[in-house]
PDB file of C-alpha atoms in Angstrom:
ATOM      1  CA  MET A   1     -60.840  64.257  66.654  1.00  0.00           C
ATOM      2  CA  ASN A   2     -60.985  61.393  69.166  1.00  0.00           C
ATOM      3  CA  LEU A   3     -60.033  58.114  67.526  1.00  0.00           C
ATOM      4  CA  GLN A   4     -60.039  54.445  68.432  1.00  0.00           C
ATOM      5  CA  PHE A   5     -57.142  52.761  66.642  1.00  0.00           C
ATOM      6  CA  ILE A   6     -57.945  49.502  64.880  1.00  0.00           C
ATOM      7  CA  LYS A   7     -54.836  48.443  62.952  1.00  0.00           C
ATOM      8  CA  GLN A   8     -51.815  49.656  61.038  1.00  0.00           C
ATOM      9  CA  LEU A   9     -52.332  49.648  57.269  1.00  0.00           C
ATOM     10  CA  SER A  10     -48.824  50.226  55.980  1.00  0.00           C
ATOM     11  CA  ARG A  11     -45.222  49.431  56.809  1.00  0.00           C
ATOM     12  CA  SER A  12     -43.958  52.487  54.932  1.00  0.00           C
ATOM     13  CA  SER A  13     -42.007  55.304  56.522  1.00  0.00           C
ATOM     14  CA  ASN A  14     -45.191  57.306  56.937  1.00  0.00           C
ATOM     15  CA  LYS A  15     -47.328  55.608  59.564  1.00  0.00           C
ATOM     16  CA  VAL A  16     -50.813  54.774  58.277  1.00  0.00           C
ATOM     17  CA  CYS A  17     -53.523  53.445  60.593  1.00  0.00           C
ATOM     18  CA  LEU A  18     -57.183  52.530  60.337  1.00  0.00           C
ATOM     19  CA  ALA A  19     -59.227  54.087  63.116  1.00  0.00           C
ATOM     20  CA  LYS A  20     -62.811  54.687  64.195  1.00  0.00           C
ATOM     21  CA  CYS A  21     -64.364  58.024  65.147  1.00  0.00           C
ATOM     22  CA  GLU A  22     -66.724  58.525  68.061  1.00  0.00           C
ATOM     23  CA  ASN A  23     -69.663  58.311  65.652  1.00  0.00           C
ATOM     24  CA  GLY A  24     -68.459  54.926  64.374  1.00  0.00           C
ATOM     25  CA  MET A  25     -67.113  56.249  61.061  1.00  0.00           C
ATOM     26  CA  LEU A  26     -63.952  54.542  59.800  1.00  0.00           C
ATOM     27  CA  VAL A  27     -61.079  56.873  58.905  1.00  0.00           C
ATOM     28  CA  VAL A  28     -57.392  56.685  58.049  1.00  0.00           C
ATOM     29  CA  LEU A  29     -54.735  58.475  60.095  1.00  0.00           C
ATOM     30  CA  LYS A  30     -51.462  59.107  58.308  1.00  0.00           C
ATOM     31  CA  LYS A  31     -48.412  60.609  60.014  1.00  0.00           C
ATOM     32  CA  TYR A  32     -45.495  62.252  58.212  1.00  0.00           C
ATOM     33  CA  LYS A  33     -41.806  62.640  58.952  1.00  0.00           C
ATOM     34  CA  ASP A  34     -41.364  65.722  56.798  1.00  0.00           C
ATOM     35  CA  SER A  35     -43.568  68.712  56.054  1.00  0.00           C
ATOM     36  CA  ALA A  36     -42.794  68.735  52.306  1.00  0.00           C
ATOM     37  CA  THR A  37     -44.394  65.326  51.745  1.00  0.00           C
ATOM     38  CA  LEU A  38     -47.351  66.317  53.903  1.00  0.00           C
ATOM     39  CA  LYS A  39     -47.868  69.469  51.843  1.00  0.00           C
ATOM     40  CA  ILE A  40     -47.679  67.678  48.481  1.00  0.00           C
ATOM     41  CA  GLU A  41     -50.015  64.869  49.505  1.00  0.00           C
ATOM     42  CA  THR A  42     -52.505  67.249  51.121  1.00  0.00           C
ATOM     43  CA  THR A  43     -52.623  69.398  47.993  1.00  0.00           C
ATOM     44  CA  ILE A  44     -53.155  66.415  45.682  1.00  0.00           C
ATOM     45  CA  LEU A  45     -55.811  64.827  47.897  1.00  0.00           C
ATOM     46  CA  ASN A  46     -57.718  68.101  48.136  1.00  0.00           C
ATOM     47  CA  GLN A  47     -57.656  68.513  44.358  1.00  0.00           C
ATOM     48  CA  LEU A  48     -58.710  64.944  43.601  1.00  0.00           C
ATOM     49  CA  SER A  49     -61.346  64.565  46.323  1.00  0.00           C
ATOM     50  CA  VAL A  50     -63.419  67.281  44.650  1.00  0.00           C
ATOM     51  CA  THR A  51     -63.747  64.991  41.612  1.00  0.00           C
ATOM     52  CA  GLY A  52     -64.674  61.986  43.764  1.00  0.00           C
ATOM     53  CA  TYR A  53     -61.509  60.038  42.893  1.00  0.00           C
ATOM     54  CA  ALA A  54     -59.713  60.335  46.225  1.00  0.00           C
ATOM     55  CA  PRO A  55     -60.728  60.308  49.896  1.00  0.00           C
ATOM     56  CA  LYS A  56     -61.630  63.617  51.530  1.00  0.00           C
ATOM     57  CA  ILE A  57     -59.356  65.040  54.198  1.00  0.00           C
ATOM     58  CA  LEU A  58     -61.302  65.367  57.455  1.00  0.00           C
ATOM     59  CA  GLU A  59     -58.581  66.868  59.643  1.00  0.00           C
ATOM     60  CA  LEU A  60     -55.140  68.336  58.998  1.00  0.00           C
ATOM     61  CA  GLY A  61     -52.434  68.644  61.633  1.00  0.00           C
ATOM     62  CA  ASP A  62     -48.805  69.752  61.688  1.00  0.00           C
ATOM     63  CA  ASP A  63     -47.547  66.223  60.976  1.00  0.00           C
ATOM     64  CA  TYR A  64     -50.649  64.209  60.115  1.00  0.00           C
ATOM     65  CA  ILE A  65     -53.858  64.021  58.126  1.00  0.00           C
ATOM     66  CA  ILE A  66     -57.071  62.143  58.798  1.00  0.00           C
ATOM     67  CA  TYR A  67     -59.045  61.180  55.722  1.00  0.00           C
ATOM     68  CA  GLU A  68     -62.015  59.060  54.691  1.00  0.00           C
ATOM     69  CA  TYR A  69     -61.622  55.295  54.611  1.00  0.00           C
ATOM     70  CA  ILE A  70     -62.691  53.861  51.263  1.00  0.00           C
ATOM     71  CA  GLU A  71     -63.763  50.251  51.588  1.00  0.00           C
ATOM     72  CA  GLY A  72     -63.206  48.412  48.328  1.00  0.00           C
ATOM     73  CA  ASP A  73     -60.852  45.989  46.576  1.00  0.00           C
ATOM     74  CA  LEU A  74     -57.181  46.677  46.095  1.00  0.00           C
ATOM     75  CA  LEU A  75     -56.269  47.072  42.443  1.00  0.00           C
ATOM     76  CA  LYS A  76     -53.495  44.557  43.118  1.00  0.00           C
ATOM     77  CA  ASP A  77     -55.944  41.866  44.267  1.00  0.00           C
ATOM     78  CA  LYS A  78     -58.257  42.313  41.290  1.00  0.00           C
ATOM     79  CA  PHE A  79     -55.306  42.316  38.887  1.00  0.00           C
ATOM     80  CA  LEU A  80     -53.987  39.074  40.391  1.00  0.00           C
ATOM     81  CA  PHE A  81     -57.403  37.437  40.189  1.00  0.00           C
ATOM     82  CA  TYR A  82     -57.982  38.452  36.564  1.00  0.00           C
ATOM     83  CA  THR A  83     -54.509  37.400  35.396  1.00  0.00           C
ATOM     84  CA  MET A  84     -54.849  34.100  37.242  1.00  0.00           C
ATOM     85  CA  SER A  85     -58.117  33.360  35.454  1.00  0.00           C
ATOM     86  CA  ASP A  86     -57.152  34.967  32.098  1.00  0.00           C
ATOM     87  CA  ASN A  87     -60.196  37.219  32.419  1.00  0.00           C
ATOM     88  CA  ILE A  88     -59.570  39.500  29.447  1.00  0.00           C
ATOM     89  CA  ASP A  89     -62.729  41.565  29.891  1.00  0.00           C
ATOM     90  CA  GLY A  90     -61.893  42.103  33.550  1.00  0.00           C
ATOM     91  CA  LEU A  91     -58.324  43.168  32.751  1.00  0.00           C
ATOM     92  CA  ILE A  92     -59.462  45.634  30.085  1.00  0.00           C
ATOM     93  CA  ARG A  93     -62.067  47.063  32.446  1.00  0.00           C
ATOM     94  CA  LEU A  94     -59.451  47.385  35.201  1.00  0.00           C
ATOM     95  CA  ALA A  95     -57.048  49.153  32.835  1.00  0.00           C
ATOM     96  CA  ASN A  96     -59.798  51.593  31.866  1.00  0.00           C
ATOM     97  CA  GLU A  97     -60.627  52.332  35.514  1.00  0.00           C
ATOM     98  CA  LEU A  98     -56.966  53.017  36.344  1.00  0.00           C
ATOM     99  CA  SER A  99     -56.577  55.113  33.181  1.00  0.00           C
ATOM    100  CA  ILE A 100     -59.545  57.332  34.044  1.00  0.00           C
ATOM    101  CA  PHE A 101     -58.098  57.992  37.485  1.00  0.00           C
ATOM    102  CA  LEU A 102     -54.651  58.823  36.095  1.00  0.00           C
ATOM    103  CA  GLN A 103     -56.059  61.104  33.415  1.00  0.00           C
ATOM    104  CA  ILE A 104     -57.923  63.057  36.091  1.00  0.00           C
ATOM    105  CA  PHE A 105     -54.812  63.096  38.285  1.00  0.00           C
ATOM    106  CA  TYR A 106     -52.666  64.501  35.471  1.00  0.00           C
ATOM    107  CA  SER A 107     -55.251  67.146  34.625  1.00  0.00           C
ATOM    108  CA  LEU A 108     -55.254  68.457  38.206  1.00  0.00           C
ATOM    109  CA  ALA A 109     -51.826  67.708  39.660  1.00  0.00           C
ATOM    110  CA  ASP A 110     -49.973  70.523  37.853  1.00  0.00           C
ATOM    111  CA  GLY A 111     -47.130  68.587  36.225  1.00  0.00           C
ATOM    112  CA  TYR A 112     -46.837  65.903  38.913  1.00  0.00           C
ATOM    113  CA  ILE A 113     -46.733  62.142  38.362  1.00  0.00           C
ATOM    114  CA  VAL A 114     -47.463  59.355  40.844  1.00  0.00           C
ATOM    115  CA  LYS A 115     -43.894  58.011  40.318  1.00  0.00           C
ATOM    116  CA  ASP A 116     -44.110  55.022  42.708  1.00  0.00           C
ATOM    117  CA  ILE A 117     -46.602  52.829  40.866  1.00  0.00           C
ATOM    118  CA  ASN A 118     -47.798  50.178  43.296  1.00  0.00           C
ATOM    119  CA  PHE A 119     -51.195  48.588  42.772  1.00  0.00           C
ATOM    120  CA  ASP A 120     -51.573  48.434  46.585  1.00  0.00           C
ATOM    121  CA  ASN A 121     -52.070  52.205  46.464  1.00  0.00           C
ATOM    122  CA  PHE A 122     -55.255  52.071  44.398  1.00  0.00           C
ATOM    123  CA  ILE A 123     -58.708  50.935  45.474  1.00  0.00           C
ATOM    124  CA  ILE A 124     -61.481  49.798  43.152  1.00  0.00           C
ATOM    125  CA  LYS A 125     -65.015  50.436  44.346  1.00  0.00           C
ATOM    126  CA  ASP A 126     -68.187  50.376  42.238  1.00  0.00           C
ATOM    127  CA  GLY A 127     -66.207  50.576  38.999  1.00  0.00           C
ATOM    128  CA  ARG A 128     -64.152  53.561  40.096  1.00  0.00           C
ATOM    129  CA  CYS A 129     -60.436  53.693  40.871  1.00  0.00           C
ATOM    130  CA  TYR A 130     -59.315  55.740  43.874  1.00  0.00           C
ATOM    131  CA  GLY A 131     -55.725  56.816  44.524  1.00  0.00           C
ATOM    132  CA  ILE A 132     -54.791  56.806  48.203  1.00  0.00           C
ATOM    133  CA  ASP A 133     -51.026  57.380  48.404  1.00  0.00           C
ATOM    134  CA  TYR A 134     -48.863  60.160  46.964  1.00  0.00           C
ATOM    135  CA  ASP A 135     -45.731  59.937  49.120  1.00  0.00           C
ATOM    136  CA  SER A 136     -43.525  59.697  46.034  1.00  0.00           C
ATOM    137  CA  ALA A 137     -45.372  62.155  43.777  1.00  0.00           C
ATOM    138  CA  GLU A 138     -43.019  64.496  41.980  1.00  0.00           C
ATOM    139  CA  GLU A 139     -42.787  66.622  38.865  1.00  0.00           C
ATOM    140  CA  GLY A 140     -42.214  64.502  35.792  1.00  0.00           C
ATOM    141  CA  MET A 141     -43.427  63.110  32.474  1.00  0.00           C
ATOM    142  CA  GLN A 142     -46.481  60.874  32.255  1.00  0.00           C
ATOM    143  CA  TYR A 143     -44.691  58.141  30.291  1.00  0.00           C
ATOM    144  CA  VAL A 144     -42.619  57.393  33.416  1.00  0.00           C
ATOM    145  CA  ASP A 145     -45.806  56.352  35.223  1.00  0.00           C
ATOM    146  CA  ILE A 146     -46.991  54.316  32.233  1.00  0.00           C
ATOM    147  CA  ALA A 147     -43.659  52.494  32.122  1.00  0.00           C
ATOM    148  CA  GLY A 148     -43.995  51.872  35.851  1.00  0.00           C
ATOM    149  CA  ILE A 149     -47.443  50.359  35.342  1.00  0.00           C
ATOM    150  CA  VAL A 150     -46.115  48.013  32.643  1.00  0.00           C
ATOM    151  CA  ALA A 151     -43.169  46.940  34.799  1.00  0.00           C
ATOM    152  CA  TYR A 152     -45.419  46.373  37.806  1.00  0.00           C
ATOM    153  CA  ALA A 153     -47.919  44.399  35.732  1.00  0.00           C
ATOM    154  CA  VAL A 154     -45.390  41.914  34.328  1.00  0.00           C
ATOM    155  CA  SER A 155     -43.627  41.612  37.708  1.00  0.00           C
ATOM    156  CA  ASN A 156     -46.792  40.934  39.719  1.00  0.00           C
ATOM    157  CA  CYS A 157     -49.175  39.060  37.443  1.00  0.00           C
ATOM    158  CA  ALA A 158     -50.324  35.558  38.345  1.00  0.00           C
ATOM    159  CA  GLY A 159     -48.720  32.920  36.139  1.00  0.00           C
ATOM    160  CA  ASN A 160     -47.337  33.662  32.674  1.00  0.00           C
ATOM    161  CA  ILE A 161     -46.484  37.291  31.897  1.00  0.00           C
ATOM    162  CA  TYR A 162     -48.633  37.039  28.750  1.00  0.00           C
ATOM    163  CA  SER A 163     -51.715  37.034  30.964  1.00  0.00           C
ATOM    164  CA  SER A 164     -50.985  40.695  31.743  1.00  0.00           C
ATOM    165  CA  PHE A 165     -50.817  41.717  28.080  1.00  0.00           C
ATOM    166  CA  PRO A 166     -54.506  42.685  27.598  1.00  0.00           C
ATOM    167  CA  PHE A 167     -54.221  45.008  30.609  1.00  0.00           C
ATOM    168  CA  ILE A 168     -50.975  46.526  29.357  1.00  0.00           C
ATOM    169  CA  MET A 169     -52.250  46.882  25.803  1.00  0.00           C
ATOM    170  CA  GLN A 170     -55.334  48.771  27.018  1.00  0.00           C
ATOM    171  CA  ILE A 171     -53.233  51.109  29.174  1.00  0.00           C
ATOM    172  CA  LEU A 172     -51.009  51.896  26.180  1.00  0.00           C
ATOM    173  CA  LYS A 173     -54.049  52.449  23.975  1.00  0.00           C
ATOM    174  CA  ASN A 174     -55.665  54.803  26.490  1.00  0.00           C
ATOM    175  CA  PHE A 175     -52.537  56.962  26.694  1.00  0.00           C
ATOM    176  CA  ARG A 176     -51.629  56.609  22.997  1.00  0.00           C
ATOM    177  CA  TYR A 177     -48.235  55.033  23.571  1.00  0.00           C
ATOM    178  CA  LYS A 178     -46.550  52.122  21.880  1.00  0.00           C
ATOM    179  CA  MET A 179     -44.353  49.786  23.859  1.00  0.00           C
ATOM    180  CA  ILE A 180     -41.308  50.835  21.861  1.00  0.00           C
ATOM    181  CA  ASP A 181     -41.852  54.429  23.106  1.00  0.00           C
ATOM    182  CA  ILE A 182     -41.373  53.492  26.753  1.00  0.00           C
ATOM    183  CA  ILE A 183     -39.301  50.306  26.613  1.00  0.00           C
ATOM    184  CA  ASN A 184     -36.157  51.897  28.096  1.00  0.00           C
ATOM    185  CA  ASP A 185     -38.116  53.248  31.062  1.00  0.00           C
ATOM    186  CA  VAL A 186     -39.736  49.819  31.514  1.00  0.00           C
ATOM    187  CA  ARG A 187     -36.240  48.333  31.597  1.00  0.00           C
ATOM    188  CA  SER A 188     -35.186  50.790  34.309  1.00  0.00           C
ATOM    189  CA  SER A 189     -38.308  50.065  36.374  1.00  0.00           C
ATOM    190  CA  LEU A 190     -37.781  46.296  36.092  1.00  0.00           C
ATOM    191  CA  LYS A 191     -34.157  46.628  37.179  1.00  0.00           C
ATOM    192  CA  GLU A 192     -35.210  48.758  40.120  1.00  0.00           C
ATOM    193  CA  SER A 193     -37.903  46.311  41.249  1.00  0.00           C
ATOM    194  CA  LYS A 194     -35.453  43.346  41.112  1.00  0.00           C
ATOM    195  CA  LYS A 195     -38.362  40.923  40.666  1.00  0.00           C
ATOM    196  CA  ILE A 196     -37.523  39.868  37.108  1.00  0.00           C
ATOM    197  CA  ILE A 197     -34.265  38.051  36.404  1.00  0.00           C
ATOM    198  CA  ASN A 198     -34.484  37.579  32.619  1.00  0.00           C
ATOM    199  CA  ILE A 199     -35.232  41.224  31.838  1.00  0.00           C
ATOM    200  CA  ASP A 200     -34.091  41.170  28.197  1.00  0.00           C
ATOM    201  CA  SER A 201     -36.351  38.209  27.437  1.00  0.00           C
ATOM    202  CA  VAL A 202     -39.315  39.923  29.079  1.00  0.00           C
ATOM    203  CA  LEU A 203     -38.664  43.126  27.134  1.00  0.00           C
ATOM    204  CA  SER A 204     -38.574  41.180  23.874  1.00  0.00           C
ATOM    205  CA  ASP A 205     -41.924  39.622  24.721  1.00  0.00           C
ATOM    206  CA  LEU A 206     -43.402  43.004  25.645  1.00  0.00           C
ATOM    207  CA  LEU A 207     -42.491  44.390  22.232  1.00  0.00           C
ATOM    208  CA  LEU A 208     -44.863  41.791  20.749  1.00  0.00           C
ATOM    209  CA  ILE A 209     -47.696  43.964  22.027  1.00  0.00           C
ATOM    210  CA  ASP A 210     -46.937  46.515  19.293  1.00  0.00           C
ATOM    211  CA  GLU A 211     -47.454  43.766  16.719  1.00  0.00           C
ATOM    212  CA  ASN A 212     -50.453  42.123  18.456  1.00  0.00           C
ATOM    213  CA  LYS A 213     -48.636  38.775  18.360  1.00  0.00           C
ATOM    214  CA  PHE A 214     -50.497  37.206  21.236  1.00  0.00           C
ATOM    215  CA  ASP A 215     -53.819  36.266  19.627  1.00  0.00           C
ATOM    216  CA  LYS A 216     -54.581  33.349  21.920  1.00  0.00           C
ATOM    217  CA  PHE A 217     -54.851  35.763  24.842  1.00  0.00           C
ATOM    218  CA  LEU A 218     -57.347  37.942  22.989  1.00  0.00           C
ATOM    219  CA  GLN A 219     -59.598  35.188  21.699  1.00  0.00           C
ATOM    220  CA  LYS A 220     -62.406  33.710  23.770  1.00  0.00           C
TER     221      LYS A 220
END
């Protein structure tokens, strides 16, 4: 496939570029340093693309794949906007869109989890969440991903961490967890991210979700 390179999309170890085909179609070229990661990501993308929740692979090489470019909003950007404006309905809707994607992922990915939860790796388009990166996917338990989502949400929300609570509460509800069930994994994820200094205080606040002690963020 002859491509015209437009720009690099990621600074990760696997090179990811936006490109244009001869027919004008936008695609993503991703190169890999190891065949194991290529194999895992190719398998997951092929499984998910059938459901319409991941881009389709257009070409597969020995150390690269070319897949569809999905033009939409990054989950990270929408999450920041909704937490900045305390848009509870938007946050609940966003949590539901991410939950639907993850539930489909878990049903098809044969015991794998996303592992590296980064909202940059999800695109929202027309009310649907698309996963676009599985470099870190590995076998594991779903609650590890849920804990990663909670840690990411409180570490990357705009303003007060309480603005992320409606999103977190909806995620927990969708997967039938309580915060107390995953609090130790949230602690580990927060320590690993190194974005939160007062971790114990944040964890104490997060446990309020189990008691719904944040009424002012749920009332319009």
